[in-house]
């Protein structure tokens, strides 16, 4: 998708592990910004001593910004897309992503407010049995966006993306089912 802009909006997240996973996803799928509301993440992050899940250092290139309103300051051409298990939402496999969007996700233990849902250009959900973890939901959404944009994979992409300890390769594809 040419001329794209991706913003991830997190509604009052509570887990530094999830926010780190969201930052890693933002880096993997070329989001430009991550915003969050509420104080729970900041409080938890200040007391969090476990392993950082943003292992690729996305925070160095992608802003992670605390805001009071996820929608404030958006350009007029940015579409508001809420992602949550909301009655009446469109299934993600059937959704066509806009070029410029803010994807708003609910908190780990709640949902997006009705006021934000009412302002959305679209509301989508990931069809699952049960609800997914916040970071997993962001990964699935961003992967869906990339896959539908027909971004082609290649060995060069694999080489740029893989871990430094990964140097294996497929010797023959003749055994793969077609």
PDB file of C-alpha atoms in Angstrom:
ATOM      1  CA  UNK A   1       0.000   0.000   0.000  1.00  0.00           C
ATOM      2  CA  UNK A   2       1.619   3.218  -1.136  1.00  0.00           C
ATOM      3  CA  UNK A   3       1.368   6.326   1.036  1.00  0.00           C
ATOM      4  CA  UNK A   4       0.416   4.427   4.168  1.00  0.00           C
ATOM      5  CA  UNK A   5       0.415   5.451   7.794  1.00  0.00           C
ATOM      6  CA  UNK A   6      -0.250   3.038  10.653  1.00  0.00           C
ATOM      7  CA  UNK A   7      -0.916   4.092  14.233  1.00  0.00           C
ATOM      8  CA  UNK A   8      -1.654   1.619  17.015  1.00  0.00           C
ATOM      9  CA  UNK A   9      -3.875   2.938  19.804  1.00  0.00           C
ATOM     10  CA  UNK A  10      -4.009   1.064  23.114  1.00  0.00           C
ATOM     11  CA  UNK A  11      -6.816   1.779  25.548  1.00  0.00           C
ATOM     12  CA  UNK A  12      -5.425   1.843  29.101  1.00  0.00           C
ATOM     13  CA  UNK A  13      -3.092  -1.162  28.764  1.00  0.00           C
ATOM     14  CA  UNK A  14      -1.852  -2.679  32.006  1.00  0.00           C
ATOM     15  CA  UNK A  15       0.929  -5.071  31.069  1.00  0.00           C
ATOM     16  CA  UNK A  16       4.474  -4.039  30.108  1.00  0.00           C
ATOM     17  CA  UNK A  17       4.817  -7.486  28.539  1.00  0.00           C
ATOM     18  CA  UNK A  18       1.912  -6.789  26.198  1.00  0.00           C
ATOM     19  CA  UNK A  19       3.056  -3.252  25.376  1.00  0.00           C
ATOM     20  CA  UNK A  20       6.530  -4.618  24.611  1.00  0.00           C
ATOM     21  CA  UNK A  21       4.945  -7.244  22.349  1.00  0.00           C
ATOM     22  CA  UNK A  22       2.913  -4.515  20.638  1.00  0.00           C
ATOM     23  CA  UNK A  23       6.088  -2.479  20.070  1.00  0.00           C
ATOM     24  CA  UNK A  24       7.796  -5.509  18.548  1.00  0.00           C
ATOM     25  CA  UNK A  25       4.786  -6.050  16.242  1.00  0.00           C
ATOM     26  CA  UNK A  26       4.830  -2.356  15.304  1.00  0.00           C
ATOM     27  CA  UNK A  27       8.459  -2.750  14.243  1.00  0.00           C
ATOM     28  CA  UNK A  28       7.866  -5.980  12.331  1.00  0.00           C
ATOM     29  CA  UNK A  29       4.943  -4.549  10.363  1.00  0.00           C
ATOM     30  CA  UNK A  30       6.172  -0.959   9.887  1.00  0.00           C
ATOM     31  CA  UNK A  31       3.763   0.982  12.092  1.00  0.00           C
ATOM     32  CA  UNK A  32       4.771   4.599  12.540  1.00  0.00           C
ATOM     33  CA  UNK A  33       3.481   5.232  16.056  1.00  0.00           C
ATOM     34  CA  UNK A  34       1.996   3.592  19.158  1.00  0.00           C
ATOM     35  CA  UNK A  35      -0.244   5.616  21.479  1.00  0.00           C
ATOM     36  CA  UNK A  36      -1.763   4.606  24.787  1.00  0.00           C
ATOM     37  CA  UNK A  37      -4.150   6.074  27.335  1.00  0.00           C
ATOM     38  CA  UNK A  38      -4.345   5.614  31.090  1.00  0.00           C
ATOM     39  CA  UNK A  39      -1.769   5.280  33.834  1.00  0.00           C
ATOM     40  CA  UNK A  40      -1.701   1.515  34.436  1.00  0.00           C
ATOM     41  CA  UNK A  41       1.070   0.819  31.916  1.00  0.00           C
ATOM     42  CA  UNK A  42       3.324   3.607  33.222  1.00  0.00           C
ATOM     43  CA  UNK A  43       2.849   2.453  36.808  1.00  0.00           C
ATOM     44  CA  UNK A  44       3.476  -1.200  35.958  1.00  0.00           C
ATOM     45  CA  UNK A  45       6.486  -0.386  33.755  1.00  0.00           C
ATOM     46  CA  UNK A  46       8.104   1.563  36.596  1.00  0.00           C
ATOM     47  CA  UNK A  47       7.927  -1.559  38.787  1.00  0.00           C
ATOM     48  CA  UNK A  48       8.569  -4.147  36.088  1.00  0.00           C
ATOM     49  CA  UNK A  49      11.869  -6.012  36.319  1.00  0.00           C
ATOM     50  CA  UNK A  50      11.306  -8.968  34.001  1.00  0.00           C
ATOM     51  CA  UNK A  51      12.649  -9.483  30.491  1.00  0.00           C
ATOM     52  CA  UNK A  52      11.698  -6.845  27.921  1.00  0.00           C
ATOM     53  CA  UNK A  53       9.537  -8.306  25.130  1.00  0.00           C
ATOM     54  CA  UNK A  54      10.528  -5.557  22.661  1.00  0.00           C
ATOM     55  CA  UNK A  55      13.621  -7.576  21.780  1.00  0.00           C
ATOM     56  CA  UNK A  56      14.102  -5.808  18.460  1.00  0.00           C
ATOM     57  CA  UNK A  57      14.333  -2.329  19.974  1.00  0.00           C
ATOM     58  CA  UNK A  58      11.307  -0.886  18.166  1.00  0.00           C
ATOM     59  CA  UNK A  59      11.123   1.855  20.823  1.00  0.00           C
ATOM     60  CA  UNK A  60      14.274   3.342  19.315  1.00  0.00           C
ATOM     61  CA  UNK A  61      12.490   4.028  15.995  1.00  0.00           C
ATOM     62  CA  UNK A  62       8.771   4.109  16.782  1.00  0.00           C
ATOM     63  CA  UNK A  63       7.338   6.598  19.259  1.00  0.00           C
ATOM     64  CA  UNK A  64       5.437   5.149  22.228  1.00  0.00           C
ATOM     65  CA  UNK A  65       3.339   8.058  23.453  1.00  0.00           C
ATOM     66  CA  UNK A  66       1.079   8.515  26.459  1.00  0.00           C
ATOM     67  CA  UNK A  67      -1.992  10.529  25.434  1.00  0.00           C
ATOM     68  CA  UNK A  68      -5.252  11.494  27.091  1.00  0.00           C
ATOM     69  CA  UNK A  69      -7.264  10.942  23.885  1.00  0.00           C
ATOM     70  CA  UNK A  70      -6.241   8.396  21.219  1.00  0.00           C
ATOM     71  CA  UNK A  71      -8.070  10.391  18.529  1.00  0.00           C
ATOM     72  CA  UNK A  72      -6.602  13.804  19.285  1.00  0.00           C
ATOM     73  CA  UNK A  73      -4.386  15.316  16.601  1.00  0.00           C
ATOM     74  CA  UNK A  74      -5.167  12.767  13.889  1.00  0.00           C
ATOM     75  CA  UNK A  75      -4.929  13.931  10.287  1.00  0.00           C
ATOM     76  CA  UNK A  76      -8.300  14.179   8.538  1.00  0.00           C
ATOM     77  CA  UNK A  77      -7.461  11.290   6.191  1.00  0.00           C
ATOM     78  CA  UNK A  78      -6.643   8.810   8.991  1.00  0.00           C
ATOM     79  CA  UNK A  79      -9.474   6.291   9.425  1.00  0.00           C
ATOM     80  CA  UNK A  80     -10.468   5.157  12.917  1.00  0.00           C
ATOM     81  CA  UNK A  81     -10.604   1.358  13.121  1.00  0.00           C
ATOM     82  CA  UNK A  82     -11.608  -0.260  16.417  1.00  0.00           C
ATOM     83  CA  UNK A  83     -10.482  -3.844  16.940  1.00  0.00           C
ATOM     84  CA  UNK A  84     -12.425  -5.726  19.594  1.00  0.00           C
ATOM     85  CA  UNK A  85     -15.066  -8.375  20.164  1.00  0.00           C
ATOM     86  CA  UNK A  86     -18.036  -6.042  19.650  1.00  0.00           C
ATOM     87  CA  UNK A  87     -21.497  -7.166  18.553  1.00  0.00           C
ATOM     88  CA  UNK A  88     -22.031  -6.007  14.976  1.00  0.00           C
ATOM     89  CA  UNK A  89     -18.305  -5.803  14.148  1.00  0.00           C
ATOM     90  CA  UNK A  90     -16.950  -7.010  10.804  1.00  0.00           C
ATOM     91  CA  UNK A  91     -14.787 -10.147  10.732  1.00  0.00           C
ATOM     92  CA  UNK A  92     -11.155  -9.284  10.012  1.00  0.00           C
ATOM     93  CA  UNK A  93     -10.859 -11.693   7.028  1.00  0.00           C
ATOM     94  CA  UNK A  94     -13.596  -9.674   5.266  1.00  0.00           C
ATOM     95  CA  UNK A  95     -12.158  -6.238   6.099  1.00  0.00           C
ATOM     96  CA  UNK A  96     -10.374  -4.003   3.588  1.00  0.00           C
ATOM     97  CA  UNK A  97      -7.724  -1.904   5.319  1.00  0.00           C
ATOM     98  CA  UNK A  98      -7.514   1.831   4.579  1.00  0.00           C
ATOM     99  CA  UNK A  99      -4.150   3.290   3.565  1.00  0.00           C
ATOM    100  CA  UNK A 100      -4.005   5.478   6.675  1.00  0.00           C
ATOM    101  CA  UNK A 101      -5.460   4.221   9.935  1.00  0.00           C
ATOM    102  CA  UNK A 102      -5.348   4.257  13.670  1.00  0.00           C
ATOM    103  CA  UNK A 103      -6.181   0.789  14.982  1.00  0.00           C
ATOM    104  CA  UNK A 104      -7.640   1.078  18.469  1.00  0.00           C
ATOM    105  CA  UNK A 105      -7.507  -1.925  20.796  1.00  0.00           C
ATOM    106  CA  UNK A 106      -9.260  -2.399  24.138  1.00  0.00           C
ATOM    107  CA  UNK A 107      -7.415  -3.140  27.372  1.00  0.00           C
ATOM    108  CA  UNK A 108      -6.509  -6.651  28.474  1.00  0.00           C
ATOM    109  CA  UNK A 109      -9.357  -6.676  30.993  1.00  0.00           C
ATOM    110  CA  UNK A 110     -12.010  -4.534  29.341  1.00  0.00           C
ATOM    111  CA  UNK A 111     -13.158  -3.060  26.067  1.00  0.00           C
ATOM    112  CA  UNK A 112     -13.120   0.101  23.985  1.00  0.00           C
ATOM    113  CA  UNK A 113     -15.604   2.736  25.190  1.00  0.00           C
ATOM    114  CA  UNK A 114     -18.903   3.128  23.368  1.00  0.00           C
ATOM    115  CA  UNK A 115     -17.982   6.775  22.668  1.00  0.00           C
ATOM    116  CA  UNK A 116     -14.876   5.692  20.711  1.00  0.00           C
ATOM    117  CA  UNK A 117     -16.767   2.874  18.945  1.00  0.00           C
ATOM    118  CA  UNK A 118     -19.364   5.460  17.860  1.00  0.00           C
ATOM    119  CA  UNK A 119     -16.632   7.606  16.219  1.00  0.00           C
ATOM    120  CA  UNK A 120     -15.071   4.659  14.338  1.00  0.00           C
ATOM    121  CA  UNK A 121     -15.047   4.372  10.574  1.00  0.00           C
ATOM    122  CA  UNK A 122     -15.060   0.596  11.066  1.00  0.00           C
ATOM    123  CA  UNK A 123     -15.134  -1.929  13.905  1.00  0.00           C
ATOM    124  CA  UNK A 124     -13.505  -5.290  13.260  1.00  0.00           C
ATOM    125  CA  UNK A 125     -12.841  -8.423  15.257  1.00  0.00           C
ATOM    126  CA  UNK A 126     -10.532 -11.400  14.961  1.00  0.00           C
ATOM    127  CA  UNK A 127     -12.794 -14.478  14.736  1.00  0.00           C
ATOM    128  CA  UNK A 128     -11.597 -16.764  17.514  1.00  0.00           C
ATOM    129  CA  UNK A 129     -13.076 -18.944  20.215  1.00  0.00           C
ATOM    130  CA  UNK A 130     -12.389 -16.795  23.252  1.00  0.00           C
ATOM    131  CA  UNK A 131     -10.431 -13.562  23.358  1.00  0.00           C
ATOM    132  CA  UNK A 132      -6.782 -13.213  22.409  1.00  0.00           C
ATOM    133  CA  UNK A 133      -4.012 -11.478  24.315  1.00  0.00           C
ATOM    134  CA  UNK A 134      -3.530  -7.793  23.399  1.00  0.00           C
ATOM    135  CA  UNK A 135      -0.133  -8.198  21.727  1.00  0.00           C
ATOM    136  CA  UNK A 136      -1.338 -11.267  19.813  1.00  0.00           C
ATOM    137  CA  UNK A 137      -4.353  -9.309  18.547  1.00  0.00           C
ATOM    138  CA  UNK A 138      -2.108  -6.495  17.295  1.00  0.00           C
ATOM    139  CA  UNK A 139       0.151  -9.019  15.535  1.00  0.00           C
ATOM    140  CA  UNK A 140      -2.772 -10.720  13.798  1.00  0.00           C
ATOM    141  CA  UNK A 141      -4.280  -7.401  12.686  1.00  0.00           C
ATOM    142  CA  UNK A 142      -0.986  -6.079  11.313  1.00  0.00           C
ATOM    143  CA  UNK A 143      -0.195  -9.375   9.585  1.00  0.00           C
ATOM    144  CA  UNK A 144      -3.645  -9.306   7.958  1.00  0.00           C
ATOM    145  CA  UNK A 145      -2.981  -5.773   6.729  1.00  0.00           C
ATOM    146  CA  UNK A 146       0.389  -6.749   5.266  1.00  0.00           C
ATOM    147  CA  UNK A 147      -0.923  -9.950   3.653  1.00  0.00           C
ATOM    148  CA  UNK A 148      -3.823  -8.139   1.997  1.00  0.00           C
ATOM    149  CA  UNK A 149      -1.463  -5.453   0.674  1.00  0.00           C
ATOM    150  CA  UNK A 150       0.201  -8.220  -1.394  1.00  0.00           C
ATOM    151  CA  UNK A 151       3.585  -7.550   0.123  1.00  0.00           C
ATOM    152  CA  UNK A 152       5.724 -10.235  -1.416  1.00  0.00           C
ATOM    153  CA  UNK A 153       8.090 -12.302   0.663  1.00  0.00           C
ATOM    154  CA  UNK A 154      11.602 -13.127  -0.462  1.00  0.00           C
ATOM    155  CA  UNK A 155      14.830 -14.688   0.704  1.00  0.00           C
ATOM    156  CA  UNK A 156      16.215 -11.155   1.129  1.00  0.00           C
ATOM    157  CA  UNK A 157      13.347 -10.287   3.482  1.00  0.00           C
ATOM    158  CA  UNK A 158      14.032 -13.463   5.457  1.00  0.00           C
ATOM    159  CA  UNK A 159      17.735 -12.629   5.712  1.00  0.00           C
ATOM    160  CA  UNK A 160      16.970  -9.098   6.979  1.00  0.00           C
ATOM    161  CA  UNK A 161      14.328 -10.294   9.442  1.00  0.00           C
ATOM    162  CA  UNK A 162      15.675 -13.476  11.007  1.00  0.00           C
ATOM    163  CA  UNK A 163      17.541 -13.778  14.281  1.00  0.00           C
ATOM    164  CA  UNK A 164      21.331 -13.663  14.134  1.00  0.00           C
ATOM    165  CA  UNK A 165      21.451 -17.290  15.332  1.00  0.00           C
ATOM    166  CA  UNK A 166      19.299 -18.504  12.441  1.00  0.00           C
ATOM    167  CA  UNK A 167      21.312 -19.524   9.383  1.00  0.00           C
ATOM    168  CA  UNK A 168      19.342 -22.569   8.232  1.00  0.00           C
ATOM    169  CA  UNK A 169      17.853 -22.840   4.753  1.00  0.00           C
ATOM    170  CA  UNK A 170      15.633 -25.141   2.730  1.00  0.00           C
ATOM    171  CA  UNK A 171      17.725 -27.376   0.471  1.00  0.00           C
ATOM    172  CA  UNK A 172      14.857 -28.682  -1.637  1.00  0.00           C
ATOM    173  CA  UNK A 173      11.197 -27.801  -2.019  1.00  0.00           C
ATOM    174  CA  UNK A 174      10.328 -30.997  -3.885  1.00  0.00           C
ATOM    175  CA  UNK A 175       8.926 -32.586  -0.704  1.00  0.00           C
ATOM    176  CA  UNK A 176       6.539 -29.676  -0.011  1.00  0.00           C
ATOM    177  CA  UNK A 177       2.882 -30.160  -0.894  1.00  0.00           C
ATOM    178  CA  UNK A 178       1.620 -27.771  -3.508  1.00  0.00           C
TER     179      UNK A 178
END
